[in-house]
Amino acid sequence: MDFDPVGAVMAWIGAYGLIGLFAVALAERFVLVIPSYGLLLAVGIGAADGDWPLPAAFLSTSAGSMFGCAAWFYAVRGLGDARSTRLLNRAGGFFGMSVDRVERGIASVHRNQIALAFALQLVPTVRLVAPAFAALSRGNSRSVLTASAAGIAVWNGLFIGIGFYASHSIESANSTVLALTALGCLLIAEVSVFWIVRRVGAHRKAGTVLCKI
């Protein structure tokens, strides 16, 4: 596959070095032009090719993502409940999320603020509006942003690492092909985890009912 839009974008960003990586990671939190996993895979490939040091690339992209996450959080919190809810519903619609799904997300974050602040940073698309959910649920800013930073570090490190090691393992690493492959594997893994959690929850519920009987 010669067509490689992700690689082409990263070649353009590469001219700006680590500042370019910070900027594109920040912009990705607001404008879904190229999925973050595609960009991060390309960052890892670039590090393998010597375009930038691997640790510096990880820190630059993580810092950009975290600044964007914090900007979402404080911007929504500063709007007030009514205005921020309308804004979040519109943003959710842009990312393909229904109003009901947005409301369920807000309620879930309120119940499990710290755990979900971390976990939602590992879910494609949802990770972009997760800080807004946390802001609407009036979560503790320090705890929520710390947990979000940990999730961002795992997400960025995972895909940058995959890109870095894939570049060494594959003679000609096409960033777009790697991005699509990684997305497929990620979705399969997340569906599997969701299925397992549902099954475990169903068994526990059934056990509770039997005990009551």
mmCIF file of N, CA and C in Angstrom, residues 24 62 65 94 124 126-127 147 172 177 207:
data_model
loop_
_atom_site.group_PDB
_atom_site.id
_atom_site.type_symbol
_atom_site.label_atom_id
_atom_site.label_comp_id
_atom_site.label_asym_id
_atom_site.label_seq_id
_atom_site.Cartn_x
_atom_site.Cartn_y
_atom_site.Cartn_z
ATOM 1 N N VAL A 24 0.620 19.076 17.430
ATOM 2 C CA VAL A 24 -0.353 18.168 16.803
ATOM 3 C C VAL A 24 -1.061 17.330 17.859
ATOM 4 N N SER A 62 2.681 13.520 25.017
ATOM 5 C CA SER A 62 1.907 13.386 26.260
ATOM 6 C C SER A 62 1.589 14.764 26.845
ATOM 7 N N SER A 65 -1.167 16.349 24.696
ATOM 8 C CA SER A 65 -2.457 15.723 24.994
ATOM 9 C C SER A 65 -2.987 16.170 26.350
ATOM 10 N N PHE A 94 -20.938 15.569 17.258
ATOM 11 C CA PHE A 94 -19.882 15.668 16.254
ATOM 12 C C PHE A 94 -19.050 14.392 16.214
ATOM 13 N N PRO A 124 -11.111 4.913 22.180
ATOM 14 C CA PRO A 124 -11.108 5.838 21.032
ATOM 15 C C PRO A 124 -12.340 6.733 21.022
ATOM 16 N N VAL A 126 -14.192 8.543 22.650
ATOM 17 C CA VAL A 126 -14.713 8.930 23.961
ATOM 18 C C VAL A 126 -13.646 9.651 24.774
ATOM 19 N N ARG A 127 -12.384 9.270 24.588
ATOM 20 C CA ARG A 127 -11.291 9.865 25.346
ATOM 21 C C ARG A 127 -11.199 11.372 25.132
ATOM 22 N N ALA A 147 -5.400 11.287 37.107
ATOM 23 C CA ALA A 147 -5.809 9.999 36.543
ATOM 24 C C ALA A 147 -5.838 10.066 35.018
ATOM 25 N N SER A 172 9.272 -2.282 5.492
ATOM 26 C CA SER A 172 8.659 -1.052 5.010
ATOM 27 C C SER A 172 7.387 -0.812 5.813
ATOM 28 N N VAL A 177 -1.371 1.727 7.319
ATOM 29 C CA VAL A 177 -1.690 0.309 7.495
ATOM 30 C C VAL A 177 -1.535 -0.085 8.965
ATOM 31 N N GLY A 207 -25.709 -15.081 41.226
ATOM 32 C CA GLY A 207 -25.328 -15.639 42.526
ATOM 33 C C GLY A 207 -25.996 -14.919 43.667
#
